[in-house]
Coordinates of N, CA and C in Angstrom, one line a residue:
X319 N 0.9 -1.2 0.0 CA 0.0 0.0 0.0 C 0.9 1.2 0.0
X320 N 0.2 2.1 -0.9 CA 1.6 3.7 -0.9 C 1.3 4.3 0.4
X321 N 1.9 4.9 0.6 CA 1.9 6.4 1.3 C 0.7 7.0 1.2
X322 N 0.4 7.1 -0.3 CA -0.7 8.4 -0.3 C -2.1 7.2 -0.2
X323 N -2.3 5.4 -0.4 CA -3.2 5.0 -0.6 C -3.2 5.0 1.4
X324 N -2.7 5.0 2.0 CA -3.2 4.8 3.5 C -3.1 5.7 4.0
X325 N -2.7 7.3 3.8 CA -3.7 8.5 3.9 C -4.8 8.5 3.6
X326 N -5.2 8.4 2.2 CA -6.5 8.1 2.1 C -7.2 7.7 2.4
X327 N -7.0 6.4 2.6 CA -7.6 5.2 4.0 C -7.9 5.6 5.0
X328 N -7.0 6.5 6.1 CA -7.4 6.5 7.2 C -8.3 7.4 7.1
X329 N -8.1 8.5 5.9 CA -9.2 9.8 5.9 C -10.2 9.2 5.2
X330 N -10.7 8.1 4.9 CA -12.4 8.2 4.6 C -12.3 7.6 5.8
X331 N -11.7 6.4 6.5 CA -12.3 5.7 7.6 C -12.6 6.7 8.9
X332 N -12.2 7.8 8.6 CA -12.1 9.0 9.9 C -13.6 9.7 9.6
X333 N -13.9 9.9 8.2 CA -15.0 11.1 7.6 C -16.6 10.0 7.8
X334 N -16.1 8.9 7.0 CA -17.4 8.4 7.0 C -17.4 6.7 7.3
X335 N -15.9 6.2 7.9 CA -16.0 4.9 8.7 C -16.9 4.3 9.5
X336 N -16.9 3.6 9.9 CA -17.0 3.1 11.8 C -15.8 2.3 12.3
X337 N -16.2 1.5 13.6 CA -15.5 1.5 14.1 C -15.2 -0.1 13.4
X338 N -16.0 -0.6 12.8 CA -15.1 -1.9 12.0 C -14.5 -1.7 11.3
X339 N -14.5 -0.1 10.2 CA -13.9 0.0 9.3 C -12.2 0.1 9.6
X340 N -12.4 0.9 10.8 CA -10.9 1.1 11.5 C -10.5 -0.2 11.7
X341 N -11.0 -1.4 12.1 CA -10.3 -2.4 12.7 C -9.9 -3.1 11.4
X342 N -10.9 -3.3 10.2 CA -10.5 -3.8 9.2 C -8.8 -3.0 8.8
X343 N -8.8 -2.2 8.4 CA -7.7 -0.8 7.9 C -6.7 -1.7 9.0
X344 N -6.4 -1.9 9.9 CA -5.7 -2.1 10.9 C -5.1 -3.8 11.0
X345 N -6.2 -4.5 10.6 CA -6.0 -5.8 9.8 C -5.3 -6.0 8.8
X346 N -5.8 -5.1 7.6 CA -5.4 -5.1 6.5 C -3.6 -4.2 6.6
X347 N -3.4 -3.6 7.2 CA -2.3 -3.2 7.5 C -1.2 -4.4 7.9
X348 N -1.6 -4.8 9.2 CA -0.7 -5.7 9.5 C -0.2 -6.9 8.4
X349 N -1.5 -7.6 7.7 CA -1.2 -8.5 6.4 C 0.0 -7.9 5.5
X350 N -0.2 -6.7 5.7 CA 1.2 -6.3 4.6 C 2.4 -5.6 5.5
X351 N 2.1 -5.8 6.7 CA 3.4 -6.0 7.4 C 3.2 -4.2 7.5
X352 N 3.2 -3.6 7.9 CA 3.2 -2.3 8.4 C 2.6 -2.2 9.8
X353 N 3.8 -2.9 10.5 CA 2.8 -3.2 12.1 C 2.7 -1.8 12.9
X354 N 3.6 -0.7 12.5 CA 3.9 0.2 13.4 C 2.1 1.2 13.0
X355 N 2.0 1.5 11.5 CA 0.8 2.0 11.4 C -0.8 1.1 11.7
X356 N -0.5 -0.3 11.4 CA -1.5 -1.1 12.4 C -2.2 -0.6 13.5
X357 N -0.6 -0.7 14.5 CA -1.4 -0.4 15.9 C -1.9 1.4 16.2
X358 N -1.1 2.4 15.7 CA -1.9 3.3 15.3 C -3.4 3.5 15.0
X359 N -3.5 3.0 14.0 CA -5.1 2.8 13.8 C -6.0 2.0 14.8
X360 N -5.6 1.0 15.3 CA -6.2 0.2 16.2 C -5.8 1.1 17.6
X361 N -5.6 1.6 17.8 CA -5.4 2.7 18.8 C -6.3 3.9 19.1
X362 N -6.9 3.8 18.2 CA -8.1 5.1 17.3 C -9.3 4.7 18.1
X363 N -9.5 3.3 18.3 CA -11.0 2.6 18.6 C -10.2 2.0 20.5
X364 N -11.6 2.9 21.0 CA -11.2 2.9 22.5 C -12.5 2.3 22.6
X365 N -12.8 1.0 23.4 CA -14.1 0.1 24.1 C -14.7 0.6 23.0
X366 N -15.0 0.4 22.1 CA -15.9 0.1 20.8 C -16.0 1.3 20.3
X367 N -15.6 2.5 20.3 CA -15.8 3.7 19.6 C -14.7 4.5 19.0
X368 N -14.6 4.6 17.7 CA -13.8 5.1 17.1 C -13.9 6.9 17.2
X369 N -12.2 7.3 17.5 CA -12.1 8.4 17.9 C -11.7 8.9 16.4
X370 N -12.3 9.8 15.9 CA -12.4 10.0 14.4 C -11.0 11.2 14.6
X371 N -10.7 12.1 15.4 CA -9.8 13.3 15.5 C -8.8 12.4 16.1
X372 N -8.2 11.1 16.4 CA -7.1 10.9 16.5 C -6.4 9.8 14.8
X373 N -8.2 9.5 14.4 CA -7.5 9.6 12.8 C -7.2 10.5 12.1
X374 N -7.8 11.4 12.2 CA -7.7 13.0 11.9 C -5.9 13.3 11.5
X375 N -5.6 13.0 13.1 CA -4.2 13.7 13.6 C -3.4 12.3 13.2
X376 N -3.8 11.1 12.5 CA -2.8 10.1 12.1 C -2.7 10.4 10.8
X377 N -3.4 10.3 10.1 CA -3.3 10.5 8.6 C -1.8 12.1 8.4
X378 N -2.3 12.7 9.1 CA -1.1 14.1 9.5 C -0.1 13.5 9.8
X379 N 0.5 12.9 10.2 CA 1.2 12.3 10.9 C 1.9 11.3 10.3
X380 N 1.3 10.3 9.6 CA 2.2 9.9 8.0 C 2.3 10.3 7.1
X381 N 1.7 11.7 6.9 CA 2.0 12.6 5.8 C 3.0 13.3 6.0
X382 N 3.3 13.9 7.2 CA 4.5 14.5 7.9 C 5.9 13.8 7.5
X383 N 5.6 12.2 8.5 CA 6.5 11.3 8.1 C 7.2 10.8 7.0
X384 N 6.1 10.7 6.1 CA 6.4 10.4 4.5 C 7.2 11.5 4.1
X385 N 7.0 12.9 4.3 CA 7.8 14.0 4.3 C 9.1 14.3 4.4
X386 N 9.1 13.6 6.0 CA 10.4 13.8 6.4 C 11.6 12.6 6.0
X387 N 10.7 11.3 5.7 CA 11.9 10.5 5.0 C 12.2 11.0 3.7
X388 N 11.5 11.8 2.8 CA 11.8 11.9 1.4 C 13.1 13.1 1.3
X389 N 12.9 13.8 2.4 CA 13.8 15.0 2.7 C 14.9 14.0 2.9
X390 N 15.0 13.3 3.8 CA 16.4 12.4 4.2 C 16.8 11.5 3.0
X391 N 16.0 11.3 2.2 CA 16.2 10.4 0.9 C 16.7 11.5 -0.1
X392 N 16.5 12.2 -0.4 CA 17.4 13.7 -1.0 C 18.5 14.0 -0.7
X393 N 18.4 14.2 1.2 CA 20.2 14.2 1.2 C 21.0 13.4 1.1
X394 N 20.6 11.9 1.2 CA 21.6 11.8 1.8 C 22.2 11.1 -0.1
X395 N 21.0 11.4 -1.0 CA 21.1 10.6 -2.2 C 22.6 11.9 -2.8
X396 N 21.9 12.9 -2.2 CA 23.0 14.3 -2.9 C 24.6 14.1 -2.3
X397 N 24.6 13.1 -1.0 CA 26.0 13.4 -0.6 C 26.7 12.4 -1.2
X398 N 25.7 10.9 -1.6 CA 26.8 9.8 -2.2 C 26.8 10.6 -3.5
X399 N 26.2 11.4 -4.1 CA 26.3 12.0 -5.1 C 27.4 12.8 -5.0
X400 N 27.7 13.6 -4.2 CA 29.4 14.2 -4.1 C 30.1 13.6 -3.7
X401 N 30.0 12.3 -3.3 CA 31.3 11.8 -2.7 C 31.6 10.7 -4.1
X402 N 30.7 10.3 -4.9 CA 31.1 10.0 -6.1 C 31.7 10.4 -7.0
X403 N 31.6 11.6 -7.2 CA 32.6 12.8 -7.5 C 33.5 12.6 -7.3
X404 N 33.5 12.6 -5.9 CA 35.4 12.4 -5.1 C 36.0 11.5 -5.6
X405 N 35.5 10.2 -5.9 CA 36.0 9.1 -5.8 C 36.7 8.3 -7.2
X406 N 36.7 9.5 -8.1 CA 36.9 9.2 -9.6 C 37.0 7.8 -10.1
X407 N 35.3 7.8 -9.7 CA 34.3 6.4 -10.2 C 34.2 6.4 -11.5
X408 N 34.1 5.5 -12.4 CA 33.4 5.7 -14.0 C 32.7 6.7 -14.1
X409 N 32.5 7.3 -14.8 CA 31.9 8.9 -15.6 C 30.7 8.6 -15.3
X410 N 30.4 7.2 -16.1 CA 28.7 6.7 -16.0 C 28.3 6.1 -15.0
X411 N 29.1 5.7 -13.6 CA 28.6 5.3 -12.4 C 28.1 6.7 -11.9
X412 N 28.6 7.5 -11.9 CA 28.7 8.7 -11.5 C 27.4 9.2 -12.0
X413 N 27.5 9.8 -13.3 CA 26.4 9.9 -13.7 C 24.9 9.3 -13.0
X414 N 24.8 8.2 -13.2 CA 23.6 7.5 -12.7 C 23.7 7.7 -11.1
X415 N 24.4 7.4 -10.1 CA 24.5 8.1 -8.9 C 23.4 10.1 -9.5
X416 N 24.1 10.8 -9.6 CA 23.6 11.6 -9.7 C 22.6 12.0 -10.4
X417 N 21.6 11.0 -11.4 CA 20.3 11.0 -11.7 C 19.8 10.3 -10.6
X418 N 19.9 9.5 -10.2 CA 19.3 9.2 -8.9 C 19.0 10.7 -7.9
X419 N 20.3 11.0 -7.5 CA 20.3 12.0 -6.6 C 19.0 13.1 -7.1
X420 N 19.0 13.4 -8.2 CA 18.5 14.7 -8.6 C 16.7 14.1 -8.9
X421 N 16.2 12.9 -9.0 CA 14.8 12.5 -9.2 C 14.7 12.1 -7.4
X422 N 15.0 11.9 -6.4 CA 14.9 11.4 -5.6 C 14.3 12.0 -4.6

């Protein structure tokens, strides 16, 4: 599941879910092994009632996340990118290092 398909997920199950929908979402998470956002979601539904404003503030909260790895996926793509430079790698290792860096 992407990034943006389990934003979306948690924001209908927040707008117009219930509280099975959350448990499903939280099921279906775990199946594909994303245990940390699992319990998240399953955290939402307190003694049978889904708290819709702490899905609210989750969906924010992997969008943040997703954010903040893509920033760290940028630098750190830019520094093997100058240190490949350094390293008077093949022209075209180099090269592809630094199309990486610059789509990343």
């Amino acid at each position: 599941m992407s990034i943006n398909a389990l934003i979306e997920d948690i924001k209908l199950v927040a707008e117009a879910g219930d509280t099975e929908d959350a448990l499903d979402l939280s099921r279906q998470l775990i199946r594909k092994g994303n245990t940390k956002r699992a319990i998240d979601v399953r955290r939402t539904v307190v003694r049978g009632v889904l708290d819709r404003d702490a899905l609210r503030k989750l969906a924010v909260t992997v969008a943040e996340d997703a954010a903040k790895h893509q920033r760290w996926v940028q630098t750190e793509w830019a520094s093997l990118a100058r240190e490949a430079r350094t390293l008077n790698l093949p022209a075209q290792l180099t090269a592809a290092i630094g199309q990486v860096a610059r789509t990343a």
